[in-house]
Coordinates of C-alpha atoms and ligand atoms in Angstrom, one line a residue:
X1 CA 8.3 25.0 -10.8
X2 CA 6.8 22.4 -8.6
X3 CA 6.2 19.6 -10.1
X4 CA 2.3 17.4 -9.8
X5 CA 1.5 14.2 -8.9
X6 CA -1.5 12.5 -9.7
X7 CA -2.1 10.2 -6.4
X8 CA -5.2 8.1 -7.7
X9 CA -6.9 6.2 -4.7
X10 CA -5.4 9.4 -2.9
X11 CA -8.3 9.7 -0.1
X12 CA -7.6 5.9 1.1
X13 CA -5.1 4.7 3.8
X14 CA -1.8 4.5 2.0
X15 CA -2.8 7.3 -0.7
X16 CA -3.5 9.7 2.0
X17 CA -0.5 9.1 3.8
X18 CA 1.4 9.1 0.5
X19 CA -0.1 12.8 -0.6
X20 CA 1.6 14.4 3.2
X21 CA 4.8 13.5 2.6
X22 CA 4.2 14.4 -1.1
X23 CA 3.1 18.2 -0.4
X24 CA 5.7 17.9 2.7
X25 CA 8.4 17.2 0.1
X26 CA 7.3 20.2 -2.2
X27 CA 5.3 18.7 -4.4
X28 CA 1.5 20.0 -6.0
X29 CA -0.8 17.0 -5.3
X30 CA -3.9 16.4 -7.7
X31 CA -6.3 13.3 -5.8
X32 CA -8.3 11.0 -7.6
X33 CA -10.9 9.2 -5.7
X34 CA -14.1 7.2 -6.2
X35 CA -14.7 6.8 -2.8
X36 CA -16.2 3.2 -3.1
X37 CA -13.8 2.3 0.2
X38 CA -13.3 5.2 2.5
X39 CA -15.3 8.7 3.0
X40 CA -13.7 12.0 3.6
X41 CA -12.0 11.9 6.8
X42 CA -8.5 11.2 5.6
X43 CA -8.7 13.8 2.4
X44 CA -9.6 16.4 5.4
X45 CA -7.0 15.1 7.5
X46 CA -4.9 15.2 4.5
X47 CA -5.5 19.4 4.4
X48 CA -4.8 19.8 8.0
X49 CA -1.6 18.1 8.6
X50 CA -0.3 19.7 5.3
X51 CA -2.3 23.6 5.9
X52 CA -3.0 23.5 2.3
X53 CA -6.9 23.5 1.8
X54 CA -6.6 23.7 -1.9
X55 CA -5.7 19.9 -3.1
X56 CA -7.5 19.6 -6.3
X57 CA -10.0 16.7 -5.7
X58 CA -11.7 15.0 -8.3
X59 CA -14.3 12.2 -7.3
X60 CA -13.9 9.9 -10.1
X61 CA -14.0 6.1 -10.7
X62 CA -10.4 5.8 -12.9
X63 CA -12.5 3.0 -15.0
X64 CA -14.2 5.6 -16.3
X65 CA -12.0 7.1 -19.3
X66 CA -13.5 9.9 -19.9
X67 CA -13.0 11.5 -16.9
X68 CA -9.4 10.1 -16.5
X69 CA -8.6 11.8 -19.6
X70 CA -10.6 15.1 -18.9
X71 CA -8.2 15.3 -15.6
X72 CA -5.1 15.2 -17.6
X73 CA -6.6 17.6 -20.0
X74 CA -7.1 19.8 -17.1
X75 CA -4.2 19.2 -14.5
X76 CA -0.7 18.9 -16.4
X77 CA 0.7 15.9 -14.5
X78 CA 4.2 15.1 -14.4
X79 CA 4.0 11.4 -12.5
X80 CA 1.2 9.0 -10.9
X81 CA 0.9 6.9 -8.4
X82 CA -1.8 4.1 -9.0
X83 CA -3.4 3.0 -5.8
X84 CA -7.0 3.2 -7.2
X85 CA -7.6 -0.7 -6.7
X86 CA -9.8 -3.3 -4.5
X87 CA -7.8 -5.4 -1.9
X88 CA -9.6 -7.7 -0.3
X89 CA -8.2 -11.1 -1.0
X90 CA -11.6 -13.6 0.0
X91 CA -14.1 -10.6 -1.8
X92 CA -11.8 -11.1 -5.2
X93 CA -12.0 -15.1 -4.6
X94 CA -15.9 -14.5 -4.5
X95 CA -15.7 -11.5 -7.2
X96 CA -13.3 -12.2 -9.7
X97 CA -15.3 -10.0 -12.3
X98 CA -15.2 -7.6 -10.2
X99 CA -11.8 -7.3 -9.3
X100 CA -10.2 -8.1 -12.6
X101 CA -12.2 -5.2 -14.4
X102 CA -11.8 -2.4 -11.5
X103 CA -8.0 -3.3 -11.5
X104 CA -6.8 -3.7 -14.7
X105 CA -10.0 -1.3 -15.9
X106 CA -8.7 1.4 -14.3
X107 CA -4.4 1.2 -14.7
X108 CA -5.1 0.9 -18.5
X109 CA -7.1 4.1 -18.4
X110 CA -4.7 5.6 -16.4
X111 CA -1.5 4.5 -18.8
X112 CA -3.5 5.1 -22.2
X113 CA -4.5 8.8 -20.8
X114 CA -0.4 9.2 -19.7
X115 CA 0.8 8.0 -22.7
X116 CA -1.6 10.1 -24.8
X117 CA -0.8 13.2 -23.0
X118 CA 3.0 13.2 -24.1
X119 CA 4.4 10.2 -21.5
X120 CA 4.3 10.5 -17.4
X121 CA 6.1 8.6 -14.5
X122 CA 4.2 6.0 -13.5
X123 CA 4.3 4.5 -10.0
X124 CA 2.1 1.1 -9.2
X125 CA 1.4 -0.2 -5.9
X126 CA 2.4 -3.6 -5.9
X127 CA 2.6 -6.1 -3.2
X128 CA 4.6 -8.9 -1.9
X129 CA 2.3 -11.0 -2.4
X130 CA 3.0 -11.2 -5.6
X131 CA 6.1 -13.8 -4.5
X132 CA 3.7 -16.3 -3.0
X133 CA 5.1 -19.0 -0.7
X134 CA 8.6 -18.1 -1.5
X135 CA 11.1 -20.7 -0.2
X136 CA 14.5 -18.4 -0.1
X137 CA 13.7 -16.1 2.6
X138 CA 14.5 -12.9 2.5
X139 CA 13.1 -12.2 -1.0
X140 CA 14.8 -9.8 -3.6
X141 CA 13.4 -8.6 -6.6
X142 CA 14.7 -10.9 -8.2
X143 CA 12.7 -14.1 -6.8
X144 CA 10.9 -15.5 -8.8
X145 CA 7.1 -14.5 -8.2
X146 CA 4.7 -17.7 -8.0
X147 CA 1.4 -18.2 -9.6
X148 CA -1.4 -16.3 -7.9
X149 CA -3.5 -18.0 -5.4
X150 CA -6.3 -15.4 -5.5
X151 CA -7.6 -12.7 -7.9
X152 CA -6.6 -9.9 -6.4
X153 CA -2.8 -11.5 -6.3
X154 CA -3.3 -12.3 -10.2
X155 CA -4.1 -8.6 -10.8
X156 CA -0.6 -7.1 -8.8
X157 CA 1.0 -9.3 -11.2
X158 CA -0.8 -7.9 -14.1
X159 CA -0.9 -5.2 -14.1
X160 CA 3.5 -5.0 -13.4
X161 CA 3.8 -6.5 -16.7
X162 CA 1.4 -4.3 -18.1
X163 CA 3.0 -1.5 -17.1
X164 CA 6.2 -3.2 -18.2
X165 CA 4.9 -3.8 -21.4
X166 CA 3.4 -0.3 -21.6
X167 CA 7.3 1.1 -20.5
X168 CA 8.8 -1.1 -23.6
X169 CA 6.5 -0.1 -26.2
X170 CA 6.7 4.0 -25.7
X171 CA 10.2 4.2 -25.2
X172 CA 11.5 6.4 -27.7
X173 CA 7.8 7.7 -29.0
X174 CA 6.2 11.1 -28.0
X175 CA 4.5 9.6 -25.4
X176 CA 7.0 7.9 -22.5
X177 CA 5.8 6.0 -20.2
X178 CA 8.9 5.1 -17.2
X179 CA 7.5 3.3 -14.8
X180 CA 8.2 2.3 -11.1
X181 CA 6.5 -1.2 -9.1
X182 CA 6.9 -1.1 -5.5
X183 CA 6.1 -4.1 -3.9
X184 CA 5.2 -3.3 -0.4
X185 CA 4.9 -6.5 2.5
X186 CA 2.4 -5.2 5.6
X187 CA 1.9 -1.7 5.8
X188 CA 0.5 -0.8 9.1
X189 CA 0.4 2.1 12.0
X190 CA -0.9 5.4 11.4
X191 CA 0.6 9.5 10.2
X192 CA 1.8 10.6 14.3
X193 CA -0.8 13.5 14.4
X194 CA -3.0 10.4 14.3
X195 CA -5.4 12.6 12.0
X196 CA -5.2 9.6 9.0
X197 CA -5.2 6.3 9.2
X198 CA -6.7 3.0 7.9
X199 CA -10.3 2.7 7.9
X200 CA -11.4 -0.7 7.3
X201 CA -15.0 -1.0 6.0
X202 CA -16.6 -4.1 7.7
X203 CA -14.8 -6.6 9.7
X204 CA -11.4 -5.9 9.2
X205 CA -8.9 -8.7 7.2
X206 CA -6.3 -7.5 8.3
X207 CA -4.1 -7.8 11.7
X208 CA -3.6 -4.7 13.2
X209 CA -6.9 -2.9 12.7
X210 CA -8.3 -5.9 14.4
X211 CA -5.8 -5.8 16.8
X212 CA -6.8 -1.9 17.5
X213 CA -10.7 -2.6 17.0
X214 CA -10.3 -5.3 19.8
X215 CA -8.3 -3.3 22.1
X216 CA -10.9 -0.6 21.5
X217 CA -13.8 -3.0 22.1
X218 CA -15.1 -3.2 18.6
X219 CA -14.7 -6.8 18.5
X220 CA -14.6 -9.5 21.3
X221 CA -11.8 -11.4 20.5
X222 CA -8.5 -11.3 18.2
X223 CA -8.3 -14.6 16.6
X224 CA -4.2 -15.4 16.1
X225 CA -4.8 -17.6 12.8
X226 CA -2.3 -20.9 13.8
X227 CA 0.3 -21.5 16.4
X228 CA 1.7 -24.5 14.9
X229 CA 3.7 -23.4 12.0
X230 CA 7.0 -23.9 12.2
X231 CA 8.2 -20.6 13.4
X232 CA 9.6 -20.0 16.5
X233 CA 6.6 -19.1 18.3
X234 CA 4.7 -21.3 16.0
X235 CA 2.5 -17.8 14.4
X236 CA 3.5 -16.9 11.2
X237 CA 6.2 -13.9 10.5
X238 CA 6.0 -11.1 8.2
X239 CA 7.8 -7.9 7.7
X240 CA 5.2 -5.0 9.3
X241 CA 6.2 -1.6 7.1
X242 CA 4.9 1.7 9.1
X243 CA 2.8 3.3 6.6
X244 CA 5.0 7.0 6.8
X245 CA 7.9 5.4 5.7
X246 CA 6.3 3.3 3.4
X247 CA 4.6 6.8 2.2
X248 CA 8.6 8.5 2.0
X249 CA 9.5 5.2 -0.4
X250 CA 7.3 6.7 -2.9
X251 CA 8.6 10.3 -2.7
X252 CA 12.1 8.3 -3.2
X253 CA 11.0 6.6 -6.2
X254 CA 9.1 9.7 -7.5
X255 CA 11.7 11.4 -7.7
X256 CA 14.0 8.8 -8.8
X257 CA 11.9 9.0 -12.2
X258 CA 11.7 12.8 -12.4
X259 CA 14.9 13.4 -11.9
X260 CA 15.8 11.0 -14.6
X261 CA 17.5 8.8 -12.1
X262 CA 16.4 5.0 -13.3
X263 CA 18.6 2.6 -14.8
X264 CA 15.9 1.2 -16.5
X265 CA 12.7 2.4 -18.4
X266 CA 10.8 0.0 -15.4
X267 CA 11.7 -0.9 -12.2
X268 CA 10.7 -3.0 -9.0
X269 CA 11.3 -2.2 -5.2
X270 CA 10.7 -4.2 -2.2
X271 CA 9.3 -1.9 0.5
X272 CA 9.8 -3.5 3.9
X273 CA 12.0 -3.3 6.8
X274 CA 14.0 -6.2 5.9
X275 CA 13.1 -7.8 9.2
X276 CA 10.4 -10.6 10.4
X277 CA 8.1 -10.5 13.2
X278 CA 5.9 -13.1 14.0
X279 CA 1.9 -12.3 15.0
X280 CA 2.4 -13.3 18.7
X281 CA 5.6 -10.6 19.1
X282 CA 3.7 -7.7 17.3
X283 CA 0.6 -8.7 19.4
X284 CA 3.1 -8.9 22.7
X285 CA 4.4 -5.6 21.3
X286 CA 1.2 -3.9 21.0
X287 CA 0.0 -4.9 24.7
X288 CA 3.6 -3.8 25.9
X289 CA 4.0 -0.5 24.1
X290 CA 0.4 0.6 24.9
X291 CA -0.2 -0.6 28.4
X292 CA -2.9 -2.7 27.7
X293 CA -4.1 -6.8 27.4
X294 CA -5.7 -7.7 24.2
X295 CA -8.3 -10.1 24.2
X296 CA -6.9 -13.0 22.3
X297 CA -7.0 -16.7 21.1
X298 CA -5.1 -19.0 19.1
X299 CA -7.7 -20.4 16.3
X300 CA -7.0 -22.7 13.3
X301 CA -4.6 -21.3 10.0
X302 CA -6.6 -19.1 7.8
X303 CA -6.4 -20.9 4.1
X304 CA -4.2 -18.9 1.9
X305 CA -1.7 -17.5 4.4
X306 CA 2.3 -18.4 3.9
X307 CA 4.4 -18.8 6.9
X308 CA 6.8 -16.3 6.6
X309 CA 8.0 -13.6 4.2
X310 CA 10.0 -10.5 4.6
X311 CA 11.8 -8.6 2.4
X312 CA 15.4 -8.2 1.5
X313 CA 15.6 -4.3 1.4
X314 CA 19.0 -3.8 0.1
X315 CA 18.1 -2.5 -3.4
X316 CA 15.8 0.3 -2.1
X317 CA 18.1 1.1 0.4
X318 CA 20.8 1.7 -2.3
X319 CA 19.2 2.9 -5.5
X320 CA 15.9 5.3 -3.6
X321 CA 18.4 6.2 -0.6
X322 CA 15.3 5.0 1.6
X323 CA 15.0 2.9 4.6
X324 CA 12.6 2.1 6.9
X325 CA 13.2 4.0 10.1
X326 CA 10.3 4.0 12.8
X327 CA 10.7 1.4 15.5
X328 CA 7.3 -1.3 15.7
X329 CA 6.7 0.0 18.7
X330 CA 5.6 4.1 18.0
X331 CA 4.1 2.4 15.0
X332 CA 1.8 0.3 17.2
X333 CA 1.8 3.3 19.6
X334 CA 0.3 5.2 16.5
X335 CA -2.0 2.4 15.5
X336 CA -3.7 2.7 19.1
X337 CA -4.0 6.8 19.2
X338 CA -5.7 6.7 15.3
X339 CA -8.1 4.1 16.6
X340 CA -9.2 6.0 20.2
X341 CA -9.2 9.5 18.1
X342 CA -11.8 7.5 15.8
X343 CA -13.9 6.5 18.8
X344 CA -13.6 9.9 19.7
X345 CA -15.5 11.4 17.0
Ligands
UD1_1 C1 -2.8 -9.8 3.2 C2 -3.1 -10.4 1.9 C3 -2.1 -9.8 0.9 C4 -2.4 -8.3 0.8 C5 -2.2 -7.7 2.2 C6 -2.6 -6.3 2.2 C7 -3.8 -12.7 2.4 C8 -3.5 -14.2 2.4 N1 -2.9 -11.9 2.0 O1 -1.5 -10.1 3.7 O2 -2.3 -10.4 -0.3 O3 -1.4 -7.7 -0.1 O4 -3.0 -8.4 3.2 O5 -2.4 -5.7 3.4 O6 -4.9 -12.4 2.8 N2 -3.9 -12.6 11.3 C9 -4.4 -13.1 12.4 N3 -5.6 -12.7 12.8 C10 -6.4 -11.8 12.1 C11 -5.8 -11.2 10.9 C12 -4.6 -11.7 10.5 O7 -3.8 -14.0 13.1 O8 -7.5 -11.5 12.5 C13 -2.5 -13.0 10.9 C14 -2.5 -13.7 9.5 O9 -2.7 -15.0 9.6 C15 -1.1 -13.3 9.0 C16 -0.8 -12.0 9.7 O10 -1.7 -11.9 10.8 O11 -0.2 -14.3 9.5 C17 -0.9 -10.8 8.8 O12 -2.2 -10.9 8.2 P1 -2.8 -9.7 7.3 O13 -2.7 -8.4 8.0 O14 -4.2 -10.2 6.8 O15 -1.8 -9.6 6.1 P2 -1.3 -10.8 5.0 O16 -2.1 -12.0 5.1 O17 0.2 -10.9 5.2

């Protein structure tokens, strides 16, 4: 019997990606959604990569526990995976209400209906940012993480020891809870049939949808936020993650926790490549790989950002078996066709 995963956040850009190689692995796939941050486009997409039109779909807000708990009355679920969260760093400085109850709001809903409903696997997407300005470069899991500088940040780090706590109280009791963090650095690109992909509401924060909306003509100008750290190129470096293999770490560590694999009741995986680039190179990549010339400046540092991180890989390369394995480049290349199929439309 197939087992079923509850994907919550499952019609967004990494929860989308994350239910294809899911169903592609074998897997029944129930999505949670309240679609505050994204409409249908990557749910359909979802169905026609996959050929299966009948994903159960329930539009939901997870902070809302009566309907969490009706789902697990109705669908039996053998493990989640929690994306169901905002992420927008400056909104959660401005917000911090806001952010703290959606976040922690809806993972506590989400563990009290597991634990209630005789235990589950428990996956949380985490992020690297929860290491801060980290000084020993690459990080492991085992750096220490730094005080949050923003809301959002303070809420990754909650809600891992939450779900840590959660793990350590129910082992041993009728309802288990194992659970799984993965700390992912900067997922980016798009699935190859280029019918999914990130859909930033607004101005995009982030790098390369700008990069993409600029290219596309969406906006003027790609800012490059400082060229005088001290990097080689004098941008800042980070470890770009394409979002399909990020998507097959989870189907590792899924089944890592079904097939009663962990060492521990909770654990915590860096998901990156293991290897920095710096924004000038994956902006020089991007031109390179898709024949084109960005419009772009250099403009001051944007508050907030570190100078460098990336992340030391080895322990997800041993204990999930997983590794990063697309090249930058048909990830950019696949950044570029999602964005022209969305003009497209
Ligand atoms: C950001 C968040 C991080 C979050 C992640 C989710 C901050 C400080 N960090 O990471 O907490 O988990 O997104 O994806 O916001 N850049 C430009 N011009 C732009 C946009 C970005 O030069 O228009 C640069 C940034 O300065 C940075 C790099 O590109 O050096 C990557 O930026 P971004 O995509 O926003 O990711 P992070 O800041 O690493």
């Amino acid at each position: 019997m197939s087992k079923t995963v509850l994907v919550s956040g499952g019609a967004g850009y990494i929860g989308s990606h994350v239910s294809v190689e899911l169903i592609n692995s074998g897997y029944n796939v129930v999505v949670a959604d309240n679609m505050s941050n994204c409409d249908m486009t990557c749910f359909e997409g979802v169905k026609k990569i996959t050929g299966k039109d009948d994903i159960p779909f329930y539009q939901i807000d997870c902070c809302d526990y009566e309907s969490v708990v009706k789902l697990f009355d109705e669908q039996k679920i053998d493990a989640v995976i929690h994306f169901a969260a905002y992420k927008a760093v400056g909104e959660s400085v401005a917000q911090p209400i806001m952010y703290y109850r959606n976040n922690l709001v809806s993972f506590l809903n989400i563990l009290e209906a597991a634990k209630n409903h005789g235990g589950c696997n428990v996956l949380f997407s985490s992020s690297a940012t929860v290491y801060g300005e980290a000084q020993d470069l690459p990080v492991t899991e085992q750096t220490p993480r730094l005080p949050a500088t923003s809301p959002y940040g303070n809420t990754k780090q909650m809600c891992e020891d939450i779900l840590r706590d959660v793990v350590k109280a129910t082992a041993g009791s009728e309802g288990v809870v194992k659970g799984i963090a993965l700390r992912y650095f900067n997922p980016i690109g798009a699935h190859p049939s280029a019918l999914i992909g990130e859909l930033p509401r607004g101005v995009p924060n982030n790098l390369v949808p700008f990069i993409t909306q600029t290219a596309v003509g969406k906006r003027e100008c790609l800012s490059i936020f400082g060229n005088d750290y001290p990097t080689e190129d004098g941008t800042c470096l980070r470890d770009y993650i394409d979002i399909v293999d990020l998507a097959k770490a989870h189907v590792a560590a899924v089944a890592r926790m079904l097939d009663d694999r962990m060492k521990e009741g909770y654990e915590i995986f860096n998901v990156g490549t293991g290897r920095p680039v710096s924004v000038y190179e994956l902006v020089t990549v991007f031109e390179k790989v898709n024949g084109l010339k960005l419009n772009y400046k250099f403009a001051p540092r944007r508050p907030g950002d570190v100078v460098a991180i990336w992340a030391d890989t080895r322990l997800a390369n041993e204990e999930l078996g997983w590794q990063a394995e697309r090249p930058l480049e048909e990830t950019l290349a696949s950044a570029w066709a999602w964005e022209k199929h969305l003009a497209e439309k």
